[in-house]
Short mmCIF file of C-alpha atoms and ligand atoms in Angstrom, two decimals:
data_model
loop_
_atom_site.label_atom_id
_atom_site.label_comp_id
_atom_site.label_asym_id
_atom_site.label_seq_id
_atom_site.Cartn_x
_atom_site.Cartn_y
_atom_site.Cartn_z
CA MET A 1 -69.28 43.31 -22.04
CA LEU A 2 -65.74 43.10 -23.42
CA ILE A 3 -64.56 40.04 -25.35
CA LEU A 4 -60.94 39.17 -26.13
CA ALA A 5 -60.74 36.70 -29.02
CA ILE A 6 -57.91 34.72 -30.57
CA GLU A 7 -57.75 33.03 -33.99
CA SER A 8 -54.87 30.72 -34.96
CA SER A 9 -56.48 28.00 -37.07
CA CYS A 10 -54.18 28.27 -40.06
CA ASP A 11 -51.36 30.66 -40.95
CA ASP A 12 -52.50 33.97 -39.43
CA THR A 13 -52.13 34.85 -35.75
CA ALA A 14 -55.04 37.16 -34.92
CA ALA A 15 -56.54 38.79 -31.84
CA ALA A 16 -59.44 41.19 -31.44
CA VAL A 17 -61.36 43.05 -28.78
CA LEU A 18 -65.10 43.34 -29.27
CA GLU A 19 -67.80 45.10 -27.35
CA PRO A 20 -70.87 43.45 -28.93
CA GLU A 21 -73.01 46.58 -28.52
CA ASN A 22 -70.36 49.01 -29.83
CA ARG A 23 -68.66 46.69 -32.29
CA VAL A 24 -64.97 46.04 -32.92
CA LEU A 25 -62.51 47.97 -30.73
CA SER A 26 -59.42 46.36 -32.29
CA SER A 27 -58.52 43.61 -34.74
CA ILE A 28 -54.89 42.62 -35.25
CA VAL A 29 -53.78 40.05 -37.85
CA SER A 30 -50.16 38.93 -38.11
CA SER A 31 -49.76 37.24 -41.49
CA GLN A 32 -47.30 34.41 -42.14
CA ASN A 33 -47.47 34.77 -45.92
CA GLU A 34 -43.79 35.59 -46.29
CA ILE A 35 -42.83 32.39 -44.42
CA HIS A 36 -44.94 30.06 -46.58
CA ALA A 37 -44.73 31.85 -49.95
CA ARG A 38 -41.57 30.11 -51.10
CA PHE A 39 -43.16 26.69 -50.46
CA GLY A 40 -46.31 27.57 -52.49
CA GLY A 41 -48.51 26.54 -49.54
CA ILE A 42 -48.64 26.34 -45.77
CA VAL A 43 -46.01 24.26 -43.93
CA PRO A 44 -47.86 23.24 -40.74
CA GLU A 45 -44.82 22.96 -38.46
CA LEU A 46 -43.55 26.40 -39.47
CA ALA A 47 -47.04 27.81 -38.91
CA SER A 48 -47.23 26.45 -35.33
CA ARG A 49 -43.79 27.78 -34.46
CA ARG A 50 -44.64 31.23 -35.74
CA HIS A 51 -47.93 31.25 -33.80
CA ILE A 52 -45.96 30.53 -30.62
CA GLU A 53 -43.71 33.51 -31.31
CA MET A 54 -46.54 35.87 -32.24
CA ILE A 55 -49.44 34.99 -29.92
CA ARG A 56 -48.33 37.14 -26.98
CA PRO A 57 -47.38 40.27 -28.97
CA VAL A 58 -50.56 40.05 -31.08
CA VAL A 59 -52.81 39.76 -27.99
CA ASP A 60 -50.92 42.63 -26.31
CA GLU A 61 -51.33 44.76 -29.42
CA ALA A 62 -55.07 44.01 -29.64
CA LEU A 63 -55.56 45.12 -26.02
CA ARG A 64 -53.32 48.18 -26.45
CA SER A 65 -54.99 49.41 -29.62
CA ALA A 66 -58.45 48.87 -28.08
CA GLY A 67 -57.30 51.06 -25.17
CA VAL A 68 -58.10 48.38 -22.58
CA THR A 69 -56.23 46.00 -20.26
CA LEU A 70 -56.85 42.40 -19.24
CA ASP A 71 -58.69 43.74 -16.18
CA ASP A 72 -61.44 45.02 -18.51
CA VAL A 73 -61.98 41.68 -20.27
CA ASP A 74 -65.16 39.71 -19.38
CA LEU A 75 -64.91 36.76 -21.78
CA VAL A 76 -62.11 34.96 -23.64
CA ALA A 77 -62.93 33.33 -26.99
CA ALA A 78 -60.67 31.31 -29.28
CA THR A 79 -61.00 29.21 -32.39
CA ARG A 80 -61.28 25.55 -31.34
CA GLY A 81 -61.38 24.09 -34.88
CA PRO A 82 -61.34 23.22 -37.73
CA GLY A 83 -57.83 23.81 -39.02
CA LEU A 84 -54.25 22.70 -38.44
CA VAL A 85 -54.22 21.14 -34.99
CA GLY A 86 -50.72 22.36 -34.13
CA SER A 87 -51.75 25.93 -35.00
CA LEU A 88 -55.11 25.69 -33.23
CA LEU A 89 -53.53 24.38 -30.03
CA VAL A 90 -51.35 27.47 -29.69
CA GLY A 91 -54.26 29.95 -29.68
CA PHE A 92 -56.82 27.75 -27.94
CA THR A 93 -54.42 26.70 -25.14
CA PHE A 94 -53.30 30.30 -24.68
CA ALA A 95 -56.96 31.39 -24.36
CA LYS A 96 -57.88 28.63 -21.91
CA ALA A 97 -54.79 29.34 -19.77
CA LEU A 98 -55.54 33.06 -19.75
CA ALA A 99 -59.16 32.45 -18.75
CA LEU A 100 -58.10 30.02 -16.02
CA VAL A 101 -55.56 32.41 -14.52
CA ARG A 102 -57.91 35.41 -14.67
CA GLY A 103 -61.00 33.49 -13.52
CA LEU A 104 -62.85 34.33 -16.75
CA PRO A 105 -65.33 32.27 -18.80
CA CYS A 106 -63.90 30.83 -22.05
CA VAL A 107 -65.62 29.75 -25.26
CA GLY A 108 -64.17 27.57 -28.04
CA VAL A 109 -65.50 28.78 -31.38
CA ASP A 110 -65.90 26.87 -34.63
CA HIS A 111 -64.05 28.80 -37.36
CA MET A 112 -66.93 28.15 -39.77
CA ALA A 113 -69.37 29.78 -37.33
CA GLY A 114 -67.10 32.84 -37.34
CA HIS A 115 -67.27 33.09 -41.14
CA LEU A 116 -71.04 32.42 -41.10
CA LEU A 117 -71.60 35.38 -38.76
CA SER A 118 -68.88 37.74 -40.03
CA CYS A 119 -71.40 39.85 -41.98
CA LEU A 120 -72.88 40.82 -38.59
CA LEU A 121 -69.72 42.86 -37.96
CA GLU A 122 -70.98 45.35 -40.55
CA GLU A 123 -73.37 48.27 -40.02
CA ARG A 124 -75.83 46.77 -42.49
CA GLN A 125 -76.69 43.36 -41.08
CA PRO A 126 -78.93 40.56 -42.29
CA ALA A 127 -81.81 39.39 -40.10
CA PHE A 128 -82.12 35.63 -39.54
CA PRO A 129 -82.68 33.27 -41.27
CA TYR A 130 -80.32 33.46 -44.24
CA THR A 131 -78.49 31.24 -46.72
CA ALA A 132 -74.69 31.48 -46.56
CA LEU A 133 -71.82 30.50 -48.81
CA ILE A 134 -68.55 29.99 -46.93
CA VAL A 135 -65.69 29.89 -49.37
CA SER A 136 -62.10 29.86 -48.15
CA GLY A 137 -58.81 28.03 -48.42
CA GLY A 138 -60.07 25.12 -46.34
CA ASN A 139 -63.83 25.08 -46.98
CA THR A 140 -66.46 25.63 -49.63
CA SER A 141 -69.89 25.00 -48.15
CA LEU A 142 -73.46 26.25 -48.20
CA PHE A 143 -75.47 26.63 -45.00
CA ALA A 144 -78.92 27.60 -43.81
CA VAL A 145 -78.34 29.90 -40.83
CA ASN A 146 -81.46 29.95 -38.66
CA ASP A 147 -80.04 31.88 -35.70
CA PRO A 148 -76.52 32.63 -34.39
CA LEU A 149 -76.17 29.11 -33.00
CA THR A 150 -78.04 26.96 -35.53
CA PHE A 151 -76.40 26.12 -38.85
CA THR A 152 -77.59 23.42 -41.26
CA ARG A 153 -75.22 22.38 -44.02
CA LEU A 154 -76.79 22.25 -47.48
CA GLY A 155 -73.75 21.32 -49.57
CA ARG A 156 -69.97 21.22 -49.52
CA THR A 157 -67.00 20.51 -51.71
CA ARG A 158 -66.29 16.89 -52.46
CA ASP A 159 -62.59 17.56 -53.00
CA ASP A 160 -60.67 20.86 -53.10
CA ALA A 161 -61.96 24.08 -51.55
CA ALA A 162 -62.25 27.00 -53.98
CA GLY A 163 -59.42 28.91 -52.27
CA GLU A 164 -57.26 25.80 -52.44
CA ALA A 165 -57.91 25.70 -56.21
CA PHE A 166 -56.82 29.35 -56.49
CA ASP A 167 -53.67 28.53 -54.49
CA LYS A 168 -52.85 25.40 -56.53
CA VAL A 169 -53.37 27.15 -59.87
CA ALA A 170 -51.16 30.02 -58.68
CA LYS A 171 -48.46 27.49 -57.73
CA LEU A 172 -48.76 25.90 -61.17
CA LEU A 173 -48.28 29.30 -62.82
CA ASP A 174 -45.46 30.22 -60.42
CA LEU A 175 -47.39 33.18 -59.03
CA GLY A 176 -46.63 32.62 -55.33
CA TYR A 177 -48.84 32.14 -52.27
CA PRO A 178 -51.65 32.93 -51.49
CA GLY A 179 -53.01 32.52 -55.01
CA GLY A 180 -56.40 34.25 -54.76
CA PRO A 181 -55.30 37.89 -54.63
CA VAL A 182 -52.68 37.57 -57.41
CA ILE A 183 -54.96 35.55 -59.71
CA SER A 184 -57.82 38.03 -59.30
CA ARG A 185 -55.40 40.90 -60.06
CA LEU A 186 -54.06 39.24 -63.24
CA ALA A 187 -57.57 38.14 -64.26
CA ALA A 188 -58.62 41.79 -64.46
CA ASN A 189 -56.51 42.08 -67.66
CA GLY A 190 -57.45 38.71 -69.13
CA ASN A 191 -60.33 37.38 -71.21
CA PRO A 192 -62.67 35.19 -69.10
CA ALA A 193 -63.98 33.50 -72.28
CA ALA A 194 -60.51 32.72 -73.71
CA ILE A 195 -60.32 29.13 -72.45
CA ALA A 196 -63.37 26.91 -71.85
CA PHE A 197 -62.45 25.39 -68.48
CA PRO A 198 -65.02 22.90 -67.08
CA ARG A 199 -67.75 23.72 -64.53
CA ALA A 200 -68.54 20.74 -62.28
CA ARG A 201 -72.28 20.87 -61.57
CA LEU A 202 -72.61 17.34 -60.13
CA GLY A 203 -76.24 17.01 -61.22
CA ASP A 204 -79.19 19.42 -61.18
CA GLU A 205 -80.17 18.74 -57.58
CA SER A 206 -76.72 18.81 -55.98
CA LEU A 207 -75.54 21.71 -53.84
CA ASP A 208 -72.08 20.13 -53.57
CA PHE A 209 -68.97 21.48 -55.28
CA SER A 210 -65.92 19.95 -56.96
CA PHE A 211 -62.88 21.92 -58.06
CA SER A 212 -60.22 19.24 -58.57
CA GLY A 213 -61.21 18.62 -62.23
CA LEU A 214 -60.93 22.32 -62.97
CA LYS A 215 -57.47 22.42 -61.41
CA THR A 216 -56.41 19.39 -63.50
CA SER A 217 -57.82 21.06 -66.61
CA VAL A 218 -55.71 24.19 -65.97
CA ALA A 219 -52.66 21.94 -65.44
CA SER A 220 -53.32 20.13 -68.77
CA HIS A 221 -53.73 23.44 -70.59
CA VAL A 222 -50.41 24.73 -69.19
CA HIS A 223 -48.71 21.43 -70.02
CA ASN A 224 -50.03 21.43 -73.62
CA GLN A 225 -49.09 25.04 -74.25
CA SER A 226 -45.56 24.40 -72.94
CA GLY A 227 -45.29 21.22 -75.05
CA ASN A 228 -46.29 23.19 -78.16
CA ARG A 229 -43.79 25.92 -77.21
CA GLN A 230 -46.66 28.41 -77.06
CA PRO A 231 -46.26 31.42 -74.76
CA LEU A 232 -48.59 31.20 -71.74
CA ALA A 233 -51.35 33.82 -71.78
CA VAL A 234 -51.33 34.06 -67.98
CA GLY A 235 -54.00 36.79 -67.79
CA ASP A 236 -56.40 34.74 -69.94
CA ILE A 237 -55.74 31.57 -67.92
CA CYS A 238 -56.39 33.43 -64.64
CA ALA A 239 -59.55 35.12 -65.96
CA SER A 240 -60.94 31.90 -67.49
CA PHE A 241 -60.15 29.87 -64.36
CA GLN A 242 -61.65 32.51 -62.06
CA GLU A 243 -64.79 32.70 -64.21
CA ALA A 244 -65.28 28.93 -63.99
CA VAL A 245 -65.03 29.06 -60.17
CA VAL A 246 -67.31 32.10 -59.89
CA ASP A 247 -69.97 30.64 -62.23
CA VAL A 248 -70.37 27.54 -60.09
CA LEU A 249 -70.28 29.41 -56.77
CA VAL A 250 -72.96 31.87 -57.91
CA GLU A 251 -75.18 29.20 -59.47
CA LYS A 252 -75.13 26.92 -56.41
CA THR A 253 -75.58 29.76 -53.92
CA VAL A 254 -78.67 31.01 -55.72
CA ALA A 255 -79.98 27.44 -56.01
CA ALA A 256 -79.47 27.01 -52.25
CA ALA A 257 -81.44 30.21 -51.51
CA GLN A 258 -84.22 28.97 -53.76
CA ARG A 259 -84.20 25.64 -51.91
CA THR A 260 -84.41 27.25 -48.43
CA GLY A 261 -86.79 29.99 -49.55
CA HIS A 262 -84.63 32.58 -47.74
CA ARG A 263 -84.69 36.09 -49.18
CA ARG A 264 -81.27 36.91 -47.69
CA VAL A 265 -77.92 35.61 -48.96
CA VAL A 266 -74.59 35.99 -47.15
CA ILE A 267 -71.02 35.17 -48.13
CA GLY A 268 -67.89 34.76 -46.03
CA GLY A 269 -64.35 33.35 -46.13
CA GLY A 270 -61.19 34.47 -47.93
CA VAL A 271 -62.48 33.87 -51.47
CA ALA A 272 -65.49 36.10 -50.66
CA ALA A 273 -62.98 38.98 -50.99
CA ASN A 274 -62.76 38.21 -54.72
CA PRO A 275 -64.09 41.23 -56.67
CA ARG A 276 -65.40 39.16 -59.59
CA LEU A 277 -67.35 36.83 -57.26
CA ARG A 278 -68.78 39.82 -55.39
CA ALA A 279 -69.88 41.54 -58.60
CA ALA A 280 -71.36 38.40 -60.19
CA LEU A 281 -73.25 37.40 -57.05
CA ALA A 282 -74.54 40.95 -56.53
CA ALA A 283 -75.86 41.04 -60.11
CA ARG A 284 -77.56 37.64 -59.83
CA CYS A 285 -79.11 38.35 -56.42
CA ALA A 286 -80.38 41.75 -57.64
CA SER A 287 -81.99 40.14 -60.68
CA LEU A 288 -83.81 37.64 -58.43
CA GLY A 289 -84.81 40.13 -55.74
CA LEU A 290 -82.55 38.49 -53.14
CA GLU A 291 -80.86 40.69 -50.54
CA LEU A 292 -77.08 40.11 -50.51
CA PHE A 293 -74.84 40.78 -47.50
CA MET A 294 -71.08 40.73 -48.03
CA PRO A 295 -68.57 41.45 -45.27
CA SER A 296 -65.79 43.93 -46.13
CA PRO A 297 -62.73 42.08 -47.45
CA VAL A 298 -60.98 42.54 -44.09
CA TRP A 299 -63.70 40.41 -42.39
CA CYS A 300 -63.63 37.82 -45.23
CA THR A 301 -60.10 36.59 -44.61
CA ASP A 302 -59.17 35.10 -41.25
CA ASN A 303 -59.62 37.48 -38.33
CA ALA A 304 -60.43 37.27 -34.62
CA ALA A 305 -63.31 39.80 -34.62
CA MET A 306 -65.64 37.22 -36.17
CA ILE A 307 -64.49 34.69 -33.53
CA ALA A 308 -65.32 37.22 -30.80
CA LEU A 309 -68.82 37.73 -32.22
CA ALA A 310 -69.56 34.02 -32.64
CA GLY A 311 -68.09 33.49 -29.15
CA TYR A 312 -70.43 36.09 -27.71
CA TYR A 313 -73.47 34.17 -28.95
CA GLN A 314 -72.03 30.89 -27.65
CA PHE A 315 -71.54 32.53 -24.25
CA LEU A 316 -75.17 33.70 -24.27
CA GLY A 317 -76.11 30.11 -25.14
CA GLY A 318 -74.08 28.81 -22.15
CA GLN A 319 -71.56 26.97 -24.32
CA LEU A 320 -68.38 27.30 -22.24
CA VAL A 321 -65.23 25.17 -22.45
CA GLU A 322 -63.18 23.67 -19.64
CA ALA A 323 -59.40 23.69 -19.26
CA ASP A 324 -59.20 20.16 -20.68
CA THR A 325 -61.46 20.73 -23.72
CA ASP A 326 -59.55 19.71 -26.86
CA ALA A 327 -59.19 21.41 -30.25
CA TYR A 328 -60.47 19.59 -33.36
CA SER A 329 -59.24 19.49 -36.96
CA ARG A 330 -62.61 18.76 -38.66
CA SER A 331 -65.71 20.84 -38.09
CA PRO A 332 -68.82 19.11 -36.75
CA LEU A 333 -70.79 21.74 -38.71
CA ASN A 334 -69.37 20.54 -42.00
O1 KG4 B 1 -60.56 32.58 -44.97
P1 KG4 B 1 -59.10 32.54 -45.27
O2 KG4 B 1 -58.27 33.72 -44.87
O3 KG4 B 1 -58.42 31.30 -44.60
C1 KG4 B 1 -59.01 30.06 -44.54
O4 KG4 B 1 -59.75 29.81 -43.54
O5 KG4 B 1 -58.81 29.28 -45.49
O6 KG4 B 1 -58.98 32.24 -46.83
C2 KG4 B 1 -57.74 32.14 -47.48
C3 KG4 B 1 -58.02 31.74 -48.90
C4 KG4 B 1 -56.77 31.45 -49.71
O7 KG4 B 1 -56.96 30.24 -50.41
C5 KG4 B 1 -56.67 32.63 -50.67
O8 KG4 B 1 -56.05 32.30 -51.90
C6 KG4 B 1 -58.13 32.99 -50.85
O9 KG4 B 1 -58.71 32.81 -49.58
N1 KG4 B 1 -58.32 34.39 -51.28
C7 KG4 B 1 -58.86 34.74 -52.46
C8 KG4 B 1 -58.79 36.16 -52.54
N2 KG4 B 1 -58.24 36.61 -51.37
C9 KG4 B 1 -57.96 35.52 -50.62
N3 KG4 B 1 -59.35 33.98 -53.45
C10 KG4 B 1 -59.81 34.61 -54.55
N4 KG4 B 1 -59.77 35.95 -54.71
C11 KG4 B 1 -59.28 36.76 -53.73
N5 KG4 B 1 -59.25 38.07 -53.90
#
């Protein structure tokens, strides 16, 4: 079976071709970073317009580099939500129209489900059930994943997502967008213990997150240093901020696995590409005898291969969409 998948929930236009038995045949991602960088964040209207320009060439390129044509495709999958509705509508409507014209089945995939299953794109795959941390620009949540279609939320952020905090701190320090990659690069030369930024634990029992206080604390630090005419130790700020985020993510993920009793832990989402988070979580899981599964960085950030895989399971479960099925901005999973 050959699946053509489209992802356009935020600022990347992506398409992929997947043969579930033989894995990913192609995965194309057209980034909009250069469009949004000067605004320090995503401008939704610009994102939608760029998706409209890029959707056709990106789909064509995915088919071409997989060495297939539309005649070979058996199933069309696209992200239905959550995300920016204007962006989602471009990819989802394109997919539904394509399926209608070609007489193909179509599935509308939840972006979170894609991240929750993205580790299954790797050779080394976790068996079900597992506990998963999804940590991206739009979400920071913990889930119990019982099978490819059953996800139970255990906790989520009460305010900013972790990736959003990286992006906002980068904007504050004038480091450009997206913030995660540049902050993690600068943090490598900084001292993670230089500044004692707060860790919001929200009580012993809580598996929820909060990052807005941390962001405010970084802003106050920068403000005070500037007021005192002190030079900003950007590497130390990045390392100390990153450490505060990583500490909480690791602690809550391990607590969630202890709560579910699962022996397998999975991460996904753009922030899961962060080397410090990967190292810290690997060390903690190893010390507790938990098996950790981390997708390669290319499957952490937004991509259509994970949408194809999640779409495949939805197809097997008979979850098809109709031509008039709508996109949604908030995930029912979250
Ligand atoms: O999953 P993703 O591509 O898009 C969303 O669905 O949000 O995640 C993008 C987010 C951005 O906030 C970006 O700053 C963050 O992931 N990110 C990182 C790293 N690479 C990307 N955050 C921390 N460290 C990284 N290396």
